[in-house]
Coordinates of C-alpha atoms in Angstrom, one line a residue:
X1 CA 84.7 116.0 30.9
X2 CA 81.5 114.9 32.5
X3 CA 80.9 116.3 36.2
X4 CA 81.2 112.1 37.2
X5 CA 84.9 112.3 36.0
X6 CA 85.3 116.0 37.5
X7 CA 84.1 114.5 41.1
X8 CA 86.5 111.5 40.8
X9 CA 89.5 113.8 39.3
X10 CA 89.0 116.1 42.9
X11 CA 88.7 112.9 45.1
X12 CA 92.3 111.8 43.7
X13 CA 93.4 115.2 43.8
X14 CA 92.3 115.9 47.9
X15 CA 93.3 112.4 48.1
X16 CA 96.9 113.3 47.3
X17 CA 97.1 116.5 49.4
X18 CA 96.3 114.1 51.9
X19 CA 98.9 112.1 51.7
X20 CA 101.2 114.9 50.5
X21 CA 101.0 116.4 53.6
X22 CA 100.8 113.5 55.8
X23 CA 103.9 112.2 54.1
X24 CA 105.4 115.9 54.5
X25 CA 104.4 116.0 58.0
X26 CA 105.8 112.4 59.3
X27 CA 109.2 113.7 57.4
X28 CA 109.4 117.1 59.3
X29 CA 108.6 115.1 62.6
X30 CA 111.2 112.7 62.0
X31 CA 113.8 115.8 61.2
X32 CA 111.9 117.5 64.5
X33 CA 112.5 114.2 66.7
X34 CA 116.7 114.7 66.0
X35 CA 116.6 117.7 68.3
X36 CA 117.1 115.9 71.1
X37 CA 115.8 117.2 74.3
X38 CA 113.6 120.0 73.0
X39 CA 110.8 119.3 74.7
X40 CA 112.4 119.4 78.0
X41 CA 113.3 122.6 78.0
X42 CA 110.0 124.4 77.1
X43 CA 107.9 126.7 79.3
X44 CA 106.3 124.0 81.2
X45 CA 110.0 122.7 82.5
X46 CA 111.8 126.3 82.2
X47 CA 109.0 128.6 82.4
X48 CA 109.7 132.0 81.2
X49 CA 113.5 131.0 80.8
X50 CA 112.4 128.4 77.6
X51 CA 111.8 131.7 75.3
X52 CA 115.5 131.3 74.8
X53 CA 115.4 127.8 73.7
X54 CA 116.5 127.6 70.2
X55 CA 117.0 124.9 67.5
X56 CA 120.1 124.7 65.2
X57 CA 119.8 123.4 62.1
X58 CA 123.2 121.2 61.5
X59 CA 123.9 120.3 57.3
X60 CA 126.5 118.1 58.0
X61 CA 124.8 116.3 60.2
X62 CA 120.9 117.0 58.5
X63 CA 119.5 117.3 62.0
X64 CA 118.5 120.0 64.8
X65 CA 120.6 120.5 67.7
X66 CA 118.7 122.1 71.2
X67 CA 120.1 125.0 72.5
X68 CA 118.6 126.1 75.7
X69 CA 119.5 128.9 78.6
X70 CA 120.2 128.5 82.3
X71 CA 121.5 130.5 85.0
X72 CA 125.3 131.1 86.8
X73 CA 124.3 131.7 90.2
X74 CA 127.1 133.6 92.0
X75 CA 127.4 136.1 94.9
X76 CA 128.9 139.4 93.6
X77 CA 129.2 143.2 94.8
X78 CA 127.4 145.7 93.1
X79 CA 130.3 146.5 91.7
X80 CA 130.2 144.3 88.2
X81 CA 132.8 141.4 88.8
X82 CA 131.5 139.5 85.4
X83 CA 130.4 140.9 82.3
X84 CA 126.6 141.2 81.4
X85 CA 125.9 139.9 85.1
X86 CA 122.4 140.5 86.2
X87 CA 122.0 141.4 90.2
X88 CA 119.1 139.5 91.8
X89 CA 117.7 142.5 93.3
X90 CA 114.2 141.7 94.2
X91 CA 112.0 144.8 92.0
X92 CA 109.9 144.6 89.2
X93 CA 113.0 145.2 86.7
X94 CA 115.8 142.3 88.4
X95 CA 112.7 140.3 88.2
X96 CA 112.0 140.7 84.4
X97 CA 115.5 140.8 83.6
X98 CA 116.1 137.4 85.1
X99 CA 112.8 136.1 83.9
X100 CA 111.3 135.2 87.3
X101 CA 107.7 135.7 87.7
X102 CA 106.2 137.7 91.0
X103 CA 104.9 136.0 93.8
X104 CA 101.3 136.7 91.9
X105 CA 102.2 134.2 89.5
X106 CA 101.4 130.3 89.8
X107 CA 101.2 128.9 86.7
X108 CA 103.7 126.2 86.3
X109 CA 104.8 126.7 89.6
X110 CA 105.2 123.2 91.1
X111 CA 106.0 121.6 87.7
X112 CA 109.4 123.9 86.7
X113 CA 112.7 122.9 87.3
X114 CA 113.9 123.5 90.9
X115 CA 116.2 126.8 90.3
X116 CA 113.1 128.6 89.1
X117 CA 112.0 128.7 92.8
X118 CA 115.5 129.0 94.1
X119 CA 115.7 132.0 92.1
X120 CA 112.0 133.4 93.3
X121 CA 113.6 133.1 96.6
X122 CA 116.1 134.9 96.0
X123 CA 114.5 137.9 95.4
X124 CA 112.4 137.6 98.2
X125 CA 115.6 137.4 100.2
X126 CA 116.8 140.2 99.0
X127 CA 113.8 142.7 98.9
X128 CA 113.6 142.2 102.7
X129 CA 116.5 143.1 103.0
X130 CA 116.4 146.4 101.8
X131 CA 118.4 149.1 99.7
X132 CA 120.7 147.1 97.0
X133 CA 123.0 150.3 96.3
X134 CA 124.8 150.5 99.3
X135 CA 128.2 150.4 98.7
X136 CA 129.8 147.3 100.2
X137 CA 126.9 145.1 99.6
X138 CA 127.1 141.6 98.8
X139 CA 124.3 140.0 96.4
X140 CA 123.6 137.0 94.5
X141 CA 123.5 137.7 90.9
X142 CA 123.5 135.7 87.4
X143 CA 124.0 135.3 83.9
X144 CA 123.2 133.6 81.3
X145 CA 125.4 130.5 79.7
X146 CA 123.7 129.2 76.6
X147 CA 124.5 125.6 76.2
X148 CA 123.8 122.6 73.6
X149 CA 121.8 119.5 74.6
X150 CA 124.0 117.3 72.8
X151 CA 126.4 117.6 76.3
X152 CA 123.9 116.3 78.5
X153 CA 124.7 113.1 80.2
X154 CA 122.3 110.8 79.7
X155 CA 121.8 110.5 83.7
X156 CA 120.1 114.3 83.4
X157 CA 116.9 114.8 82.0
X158 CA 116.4 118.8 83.0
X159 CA 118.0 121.8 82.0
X160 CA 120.7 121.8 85.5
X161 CA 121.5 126.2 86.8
X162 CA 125.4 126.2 88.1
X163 CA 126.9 127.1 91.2
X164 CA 129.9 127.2 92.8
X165 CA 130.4 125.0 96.7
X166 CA 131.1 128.2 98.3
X167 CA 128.6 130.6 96.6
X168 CA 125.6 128.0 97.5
X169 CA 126.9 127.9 101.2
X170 CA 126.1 131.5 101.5
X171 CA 123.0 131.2 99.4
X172 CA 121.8 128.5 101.8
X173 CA 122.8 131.0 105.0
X174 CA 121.4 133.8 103.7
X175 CA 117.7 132.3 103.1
X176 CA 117.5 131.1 106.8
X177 CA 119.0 127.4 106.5
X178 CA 121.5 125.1 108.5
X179 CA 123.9 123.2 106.6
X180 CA 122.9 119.5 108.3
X181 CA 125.9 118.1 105.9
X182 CA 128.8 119.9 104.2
X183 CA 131.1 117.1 102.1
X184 CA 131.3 118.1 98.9
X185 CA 134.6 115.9 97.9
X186 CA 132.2 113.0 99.7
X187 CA 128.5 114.1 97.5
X188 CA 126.9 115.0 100.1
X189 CA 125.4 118.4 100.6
X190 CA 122.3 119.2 102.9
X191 CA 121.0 122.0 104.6
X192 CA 117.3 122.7 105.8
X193 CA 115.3 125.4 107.6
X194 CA 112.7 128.4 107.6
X195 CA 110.8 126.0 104.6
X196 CA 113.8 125.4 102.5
X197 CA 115.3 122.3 101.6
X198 CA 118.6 121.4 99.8
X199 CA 119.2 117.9 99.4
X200 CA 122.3 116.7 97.2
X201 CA 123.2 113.2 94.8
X202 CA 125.9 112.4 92.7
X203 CA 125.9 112.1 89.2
X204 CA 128.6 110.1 87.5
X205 CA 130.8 112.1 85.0
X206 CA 129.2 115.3 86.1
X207 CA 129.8 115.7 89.9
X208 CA 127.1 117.3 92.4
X209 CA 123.4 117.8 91.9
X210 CA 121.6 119.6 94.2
X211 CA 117.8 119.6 94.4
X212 CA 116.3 122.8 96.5
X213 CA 112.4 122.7 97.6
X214 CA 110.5 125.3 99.8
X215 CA 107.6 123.7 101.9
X216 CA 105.4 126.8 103.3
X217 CA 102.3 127.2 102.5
X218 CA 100.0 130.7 102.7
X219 CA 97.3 129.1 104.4
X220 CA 99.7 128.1 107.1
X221 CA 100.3 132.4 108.3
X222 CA 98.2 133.1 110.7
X223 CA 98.2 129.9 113.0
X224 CA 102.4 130.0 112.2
X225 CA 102.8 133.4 113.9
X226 CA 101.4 131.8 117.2
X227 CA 103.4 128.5 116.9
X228 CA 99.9 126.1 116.3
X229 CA 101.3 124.9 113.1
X230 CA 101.0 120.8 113.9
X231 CA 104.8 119.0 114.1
X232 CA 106.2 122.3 113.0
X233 CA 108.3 124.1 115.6
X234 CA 108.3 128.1 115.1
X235 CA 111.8 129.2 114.2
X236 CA 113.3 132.7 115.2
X237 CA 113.7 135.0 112.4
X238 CA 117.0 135.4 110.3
X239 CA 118.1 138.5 108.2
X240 CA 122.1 138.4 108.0
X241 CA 123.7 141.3 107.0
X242 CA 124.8 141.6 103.2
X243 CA 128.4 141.5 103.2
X244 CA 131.3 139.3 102.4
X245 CA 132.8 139.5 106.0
X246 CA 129.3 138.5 107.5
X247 CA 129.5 135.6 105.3
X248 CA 133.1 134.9 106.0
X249 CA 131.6 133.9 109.5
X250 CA 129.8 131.4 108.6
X251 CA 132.6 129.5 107.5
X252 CA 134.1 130.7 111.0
X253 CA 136.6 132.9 109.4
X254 CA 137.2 136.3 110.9
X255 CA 138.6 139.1 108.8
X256 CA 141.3 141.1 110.1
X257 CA 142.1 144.6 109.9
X258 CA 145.3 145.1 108.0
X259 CA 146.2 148.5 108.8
X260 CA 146.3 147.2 112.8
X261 CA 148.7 144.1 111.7
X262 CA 145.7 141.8 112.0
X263 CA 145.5 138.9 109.8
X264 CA 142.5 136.6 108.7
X265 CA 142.0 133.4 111.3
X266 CA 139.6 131.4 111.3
X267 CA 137.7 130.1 114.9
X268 CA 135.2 127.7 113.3
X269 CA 136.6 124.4 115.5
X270 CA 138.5 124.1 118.8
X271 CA 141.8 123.6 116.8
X272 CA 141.4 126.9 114.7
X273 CA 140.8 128.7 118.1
X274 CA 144.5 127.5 119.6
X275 CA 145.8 127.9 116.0
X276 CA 144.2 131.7 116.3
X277 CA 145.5 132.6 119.8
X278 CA 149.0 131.0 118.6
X279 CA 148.9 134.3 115.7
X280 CA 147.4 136.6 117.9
X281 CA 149.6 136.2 121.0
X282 CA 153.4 135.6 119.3
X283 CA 154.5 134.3 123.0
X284 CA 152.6 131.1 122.7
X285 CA 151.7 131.2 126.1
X286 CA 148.1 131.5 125.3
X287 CA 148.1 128.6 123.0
X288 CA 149.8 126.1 125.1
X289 CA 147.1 127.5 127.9
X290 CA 144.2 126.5 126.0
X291 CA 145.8 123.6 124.5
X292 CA 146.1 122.2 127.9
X293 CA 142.5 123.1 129.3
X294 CA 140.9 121.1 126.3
X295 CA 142.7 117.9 127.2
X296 CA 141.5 118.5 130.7
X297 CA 137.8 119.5 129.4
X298 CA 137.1 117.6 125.9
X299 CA 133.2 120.1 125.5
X300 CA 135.4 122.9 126.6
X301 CA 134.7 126.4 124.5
X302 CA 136.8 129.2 124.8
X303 CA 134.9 132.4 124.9
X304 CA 135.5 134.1 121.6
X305 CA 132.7 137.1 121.5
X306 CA 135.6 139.6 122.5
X307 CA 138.6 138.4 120.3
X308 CA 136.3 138.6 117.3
X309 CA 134.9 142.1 118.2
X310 CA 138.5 143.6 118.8
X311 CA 140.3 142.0 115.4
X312 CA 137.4 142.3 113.3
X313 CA 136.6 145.2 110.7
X314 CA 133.3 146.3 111.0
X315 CA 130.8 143.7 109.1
X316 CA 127.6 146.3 109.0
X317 CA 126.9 148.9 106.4
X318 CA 126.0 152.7 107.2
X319 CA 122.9 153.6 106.5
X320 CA 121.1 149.8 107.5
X321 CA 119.9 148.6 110.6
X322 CA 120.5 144.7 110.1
X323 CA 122.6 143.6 112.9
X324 CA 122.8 139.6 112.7
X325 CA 125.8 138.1 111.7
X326 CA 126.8 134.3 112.0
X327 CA 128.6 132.9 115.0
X328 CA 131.7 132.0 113.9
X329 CA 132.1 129.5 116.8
X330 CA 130.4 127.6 119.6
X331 CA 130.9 130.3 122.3
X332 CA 130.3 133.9 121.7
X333 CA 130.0 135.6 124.5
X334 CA 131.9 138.8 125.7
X335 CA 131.1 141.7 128.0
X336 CA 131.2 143.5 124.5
X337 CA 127.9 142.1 123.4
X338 CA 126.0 142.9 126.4
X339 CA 125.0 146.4 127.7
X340 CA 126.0 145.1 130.9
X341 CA 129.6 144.9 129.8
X342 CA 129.5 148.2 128.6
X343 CA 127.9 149.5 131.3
X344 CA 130.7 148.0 133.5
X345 CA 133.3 149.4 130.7
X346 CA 132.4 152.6 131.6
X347 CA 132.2 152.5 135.0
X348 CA 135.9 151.1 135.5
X349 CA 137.3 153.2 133.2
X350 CA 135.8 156.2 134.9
X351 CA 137.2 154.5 138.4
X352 CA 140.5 153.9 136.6
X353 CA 141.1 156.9 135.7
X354 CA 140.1 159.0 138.9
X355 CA 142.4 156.4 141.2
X356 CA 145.0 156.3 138.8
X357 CA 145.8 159.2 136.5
X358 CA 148.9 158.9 136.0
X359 CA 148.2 156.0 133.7
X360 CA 145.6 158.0 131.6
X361 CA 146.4 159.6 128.6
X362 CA 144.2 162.2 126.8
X363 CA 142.5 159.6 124.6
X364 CA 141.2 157.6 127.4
X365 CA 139.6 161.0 128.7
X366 CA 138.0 161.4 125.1
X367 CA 136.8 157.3 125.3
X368 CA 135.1 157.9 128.4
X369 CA 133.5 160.9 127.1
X370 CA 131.9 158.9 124.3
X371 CA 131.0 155.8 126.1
X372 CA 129.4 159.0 128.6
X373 CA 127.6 160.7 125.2
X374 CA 126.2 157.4 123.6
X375 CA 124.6 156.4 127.3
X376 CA 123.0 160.1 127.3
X377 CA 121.6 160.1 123.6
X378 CA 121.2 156.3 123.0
X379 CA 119.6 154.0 125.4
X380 CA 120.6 151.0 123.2
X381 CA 124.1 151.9 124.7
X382 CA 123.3 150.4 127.9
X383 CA 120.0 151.1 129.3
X384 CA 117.8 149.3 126.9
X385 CA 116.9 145.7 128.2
X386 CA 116.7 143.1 125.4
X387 CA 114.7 139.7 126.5
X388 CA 115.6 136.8 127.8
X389 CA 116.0 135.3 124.6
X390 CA 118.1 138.1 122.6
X391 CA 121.3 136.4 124.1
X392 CA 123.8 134.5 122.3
X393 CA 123.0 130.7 122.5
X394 CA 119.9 130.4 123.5
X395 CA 116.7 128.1 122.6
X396 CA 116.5 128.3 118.5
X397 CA 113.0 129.3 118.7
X398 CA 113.8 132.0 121.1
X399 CA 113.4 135.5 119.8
X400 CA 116.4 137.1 118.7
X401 CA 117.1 140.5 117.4
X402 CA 117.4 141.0 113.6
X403 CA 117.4 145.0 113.4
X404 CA 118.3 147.9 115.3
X405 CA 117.9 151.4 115.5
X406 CA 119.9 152.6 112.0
X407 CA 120.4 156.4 113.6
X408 CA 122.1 154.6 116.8
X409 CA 123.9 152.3 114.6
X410 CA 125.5 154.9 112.6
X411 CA 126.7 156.8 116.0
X412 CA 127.8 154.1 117.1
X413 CA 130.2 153.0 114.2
X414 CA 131.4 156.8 113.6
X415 CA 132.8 156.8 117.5
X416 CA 134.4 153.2 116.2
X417 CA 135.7 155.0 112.9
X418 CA 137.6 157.6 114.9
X419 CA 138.5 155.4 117.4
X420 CA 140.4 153.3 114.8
X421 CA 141.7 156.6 112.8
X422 CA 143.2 157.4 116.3
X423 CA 144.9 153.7 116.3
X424 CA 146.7 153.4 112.9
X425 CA 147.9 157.2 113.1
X426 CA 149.4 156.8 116.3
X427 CA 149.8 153.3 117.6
X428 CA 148.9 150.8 115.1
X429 CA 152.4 148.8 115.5
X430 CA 151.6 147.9 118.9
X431 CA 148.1 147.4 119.0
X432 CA 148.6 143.9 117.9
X433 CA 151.1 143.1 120.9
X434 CA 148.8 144.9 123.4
X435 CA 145.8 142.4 121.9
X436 CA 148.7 139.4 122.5
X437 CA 149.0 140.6 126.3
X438 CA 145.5 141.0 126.7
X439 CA 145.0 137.6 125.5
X440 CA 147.6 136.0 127.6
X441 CA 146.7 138.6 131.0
X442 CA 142.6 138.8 130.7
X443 CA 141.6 136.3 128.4
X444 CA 143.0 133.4 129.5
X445 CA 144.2 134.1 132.8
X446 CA 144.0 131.8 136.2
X447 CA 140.5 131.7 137.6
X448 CA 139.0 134.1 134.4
X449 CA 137.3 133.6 131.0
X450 CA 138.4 130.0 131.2
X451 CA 136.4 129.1 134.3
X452 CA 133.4 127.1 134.1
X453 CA 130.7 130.3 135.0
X454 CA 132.3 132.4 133.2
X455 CA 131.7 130.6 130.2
X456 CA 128.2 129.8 130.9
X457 CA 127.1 132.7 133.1
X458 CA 129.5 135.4 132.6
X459 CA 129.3 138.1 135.2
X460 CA 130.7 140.7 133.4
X461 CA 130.9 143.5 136.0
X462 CA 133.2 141.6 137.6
X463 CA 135.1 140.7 134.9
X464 CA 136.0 144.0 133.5
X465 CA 136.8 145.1 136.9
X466 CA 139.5 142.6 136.8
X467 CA 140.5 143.6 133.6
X468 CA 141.7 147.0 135.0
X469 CA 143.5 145.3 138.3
X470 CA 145.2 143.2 135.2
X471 CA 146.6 146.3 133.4
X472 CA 149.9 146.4 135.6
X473 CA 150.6 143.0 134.5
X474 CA 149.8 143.7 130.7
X475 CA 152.1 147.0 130.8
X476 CA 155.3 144.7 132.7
X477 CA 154.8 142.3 129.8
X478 CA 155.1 145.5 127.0
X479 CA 158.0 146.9 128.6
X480 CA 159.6 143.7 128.6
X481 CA 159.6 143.6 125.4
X482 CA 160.8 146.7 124.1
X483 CA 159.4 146.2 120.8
X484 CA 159.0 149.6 120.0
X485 CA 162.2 152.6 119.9
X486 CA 160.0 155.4 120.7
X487 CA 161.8 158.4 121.5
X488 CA 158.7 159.0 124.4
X489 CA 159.7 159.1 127.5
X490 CA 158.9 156.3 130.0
X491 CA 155.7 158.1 131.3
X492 CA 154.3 159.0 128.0
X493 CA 154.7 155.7 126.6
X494 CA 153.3 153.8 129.7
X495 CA 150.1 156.3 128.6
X496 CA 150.1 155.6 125.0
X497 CA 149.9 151.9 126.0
X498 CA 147.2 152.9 128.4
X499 CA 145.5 154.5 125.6
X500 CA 145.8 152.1 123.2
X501 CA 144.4 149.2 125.5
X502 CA 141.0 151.3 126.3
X503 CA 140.0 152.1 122.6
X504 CA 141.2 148.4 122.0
X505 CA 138.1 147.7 124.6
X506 CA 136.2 150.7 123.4
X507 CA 136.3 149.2 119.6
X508 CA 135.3 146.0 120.5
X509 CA 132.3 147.5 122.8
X510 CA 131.2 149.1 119.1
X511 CA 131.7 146.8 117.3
X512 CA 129.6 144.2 119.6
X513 CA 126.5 146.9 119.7
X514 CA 126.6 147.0 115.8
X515 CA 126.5 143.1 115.6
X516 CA 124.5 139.9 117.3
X517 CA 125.9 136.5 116.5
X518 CA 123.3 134.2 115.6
X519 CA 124.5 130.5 116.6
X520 CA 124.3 127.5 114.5
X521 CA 126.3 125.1 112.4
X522 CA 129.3 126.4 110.2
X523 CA 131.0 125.2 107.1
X524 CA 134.6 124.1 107.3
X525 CA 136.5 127.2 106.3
X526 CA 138.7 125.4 103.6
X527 CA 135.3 125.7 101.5
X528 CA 135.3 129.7 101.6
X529 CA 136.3 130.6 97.9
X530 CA 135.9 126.8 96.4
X531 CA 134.9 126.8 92.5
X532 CA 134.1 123.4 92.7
X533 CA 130.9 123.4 90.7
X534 CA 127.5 122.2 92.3
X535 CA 124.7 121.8 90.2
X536 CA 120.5 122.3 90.4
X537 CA 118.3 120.8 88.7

């Protein structure tokens, strides 16, 4: 064979390659194009999270199907309530393990899908927050559901994390926004604040889509910190504590304390707040009070500081200084959130008990020794001013304090620890009937808490003052009742009431140091607990 014939001979033979493997290409692209939806959930869409995109080769079918990864967002103790659930703990190992880059890293950033940043927020959220091994923590956590592309609606054209209504309340609370919107049964979820946006749409056959966005950017720090940011108003600083009866609050549900007889209520809207003080006080005589004074005052707002403060169990962890908790209603205020009102606690129980001992019992001496030991060792007690704006209700870019001294903190909730081991071992059956008295004889008295400046302006000096001229009155109402077959005699019981009322008041002066209700806009409480899944896309 001549080298002519040779040359034509290879020019067929590359020919055919050529088309051999074009043809064998445009056939393996053409198997490729079945897997539907591969391409949108690669690196550039999912960023770390596509390296678990996988195909699956179907026979029967003689196609690919797209299986691809995307996160269960839930809030969970530390405590493992699912299997193979990762915490979103904020280090360097929750980070890899959920496949969320550092702050460091940018590349894809404002092309993923939305939950990528959701979840880089996340951590955030929670590394400023501290420890994550405290016991009684609440954190949001993950894991991984693997699903198949063939089950998207046609409507969705990104990989969608899941949550749950209730779980993506908190979430929203916890990184500094207020809920704008809450009607999930109506679509419509939207919440805003501190840079963060949640918006919500509805997608038919699927249900809710939520679509989350965060705004700030780095070069905005340093004229931020001095409020020169242009059409951007400065808001205060937000770090809530991390536990499921500080987000219970934010639905404006309060969780009772079971071994005093205290149920769950819930204060979040003027009815729940008559509905509350118709459980608390079994009379109904504080009910039908208030009842009557909102058809007289339609913007009236009972003060409800002190109720929460003296039915609650203590929200705060040992060990942390984060004291912010949500407001649970319109009006907190209570002469247990202000040094003032433990100043004047003090004071009149020291009065009380000089002009009066026959009511005293040895466990009001041992109160007013504490309340006399926390004012000599701890001037957070009630010597340390806070500023104008560390108040319940004021001016949202007011300052407002997010952490306290965690060795005063810890004092203060072991004198509320004993003070309640002293209740349930040897008055916890009446405690709930002295708080109904207290409601019906302080609370909402003539020309008390229900007056105009004493909602606005408390003074609460005077108040408490009057809350020991009330006593006589609270004790009639006890011993009318004869609730309790106590083989005491008539003396010693009128003490062990006595008793009972001041570390009710000496509680609820604890439990208001350990805590600062931060006011703003709650979710109805029926949504606490809803599965009702909300998706992000």
């Amino acid at each position: 064979m001549s080298n002519f014939e040779i040359g034509i001979a290879s020019a067929a033979l590359a020919i055919a390659l050529v088309a051999f493997l074009t043809t064998f290409g445009q056939l393996l692209q053409q198997y490729f194009a079945t897997a539907d939806g591969y391409r949108r959930c690669q690196r550039s869409v999912m960023g770390e999270w596509a390296v678990k995109t996988r195909l699956r080769w179907r026979w029967r079918e003689f196609r690919f199907e797209t299986l691809y990864t995307t996160p269960e967002i839930f809030m969970t103790s530390i405590t493992p309530d699912r299997i193979d659930q990762i915490v979103i703990a904020g280090g360097t190992d929750s980070r890899l393990s959920t496949m969320v880059p550092g702050p460091g890293y940018s590349k894809y950033s404002h092309e993923t899908v939305c939950w990528i940043s959701l979840l880089h927020q996340l951590h955030l959220c929670t590394e400023r927050g501290g420890f994550t091994n405290t016991p009684g923590i609440s954190l949001p956590a993950l894991i991984f559901r693997e699903r198949s592309w063939d089950f998207q609606l046609p409507d969705v054209v990104l990989p969608l994390a899941i949550c749950t209504v209730s779980d993506i309340a908190i979430i929203a609370r916890r990184l500094g926004m207020r809920w704008k919107d809450f009607r999930p049964y109506d679509g419509s979820l939207k919440a805003e604040g501190h840079f963060h946006v949640m918006s919500s749409t509805t997608v038919r056959s699927l249900g809710i889509v939520m679509q989350y966005g965060y705004s700030w950017k780095e070069d905005w720090r340093q004229s931020y910190q001095f409020g020169m940011v242009k059409g951007i108003m400065k808001e205060r600083e937000e770090i809530y504590m991390p536990t499921g009866a500080a987000d219970c609050l934010g639905f404006g549900i309060v969780r009772g304390y079971a071994e005093l007889y205290i149920p769950d209520f819930t204060l979040g809207t003027r009815n729940d707040v008559v509905a509350a003080l118709g459980l608390l006080d079994a009379s109904g005589n504080s009910a039908a009070i208030l009842r009557d004074r909102h058809k007289s005052d339609p913007d009236y707002h009972l003060r409800t500081g002190d109720l929460v403060a003296m039915t609650m169990v203590m929200a705060r962890l040992r060990g942390r200084s984060h004291i912010q908790v949500p407001a649970p209603s319109e009006n907190m205020h209570g002469f247990s959130t202000s040094i003032h009102g433990r100043r004047a606690f003090r004071e009149c129980l020291k009065k009380h008990i000089e002009t009066c001992p026959d009511d005293t019992g040895p466990q009001s001496l041992m109160i007013l020794a504490s309340c006399g030991q926390l004012r000599e060792n701890w001037r957070e007690w009630e010597h340390k001013s806070l500023s104008r704006g560390a108040g319940f209700g004021d001016l949202p870019h007011q300052p407002l304090p997010v952490k306290a001294n965690k060795l005063f903190l810890d004092a203060v909730h072991d004198e509320y620890d004993m003070a309640t081991r002293w209740v349930v071992g040897h008055n916890n059956l009446a405690y709930r009937r002295i708080l109904g008295a207290h409601i019906k004889h302080v609370i909402l008295r003539d020309g008390g808490e229900t007056e105009v400046q004493a909602t606005h302006d408390p003074e609460y000096e005077r108040e408490v003052l009057s809350y020991f001229l009330t006593w006589p009155g609270i004790l009639q109402d006890l011993e009318d009742e004869h609730f309790c077959s106590s083989p005491l005699q008539s003396d010693e019981l009128r003490r062990l009431y006595f008793d009972t009322w001041v570390v009710m008041l000496f509680r609820a002066c604890c439990w208001g140091a350990c805590h600062r209700f931060v006011p703003g806009e709650r979710v109805p409480s029926q949504h606490y607990g809803s599965q009702l899944p909300v998706y992000i896309g």
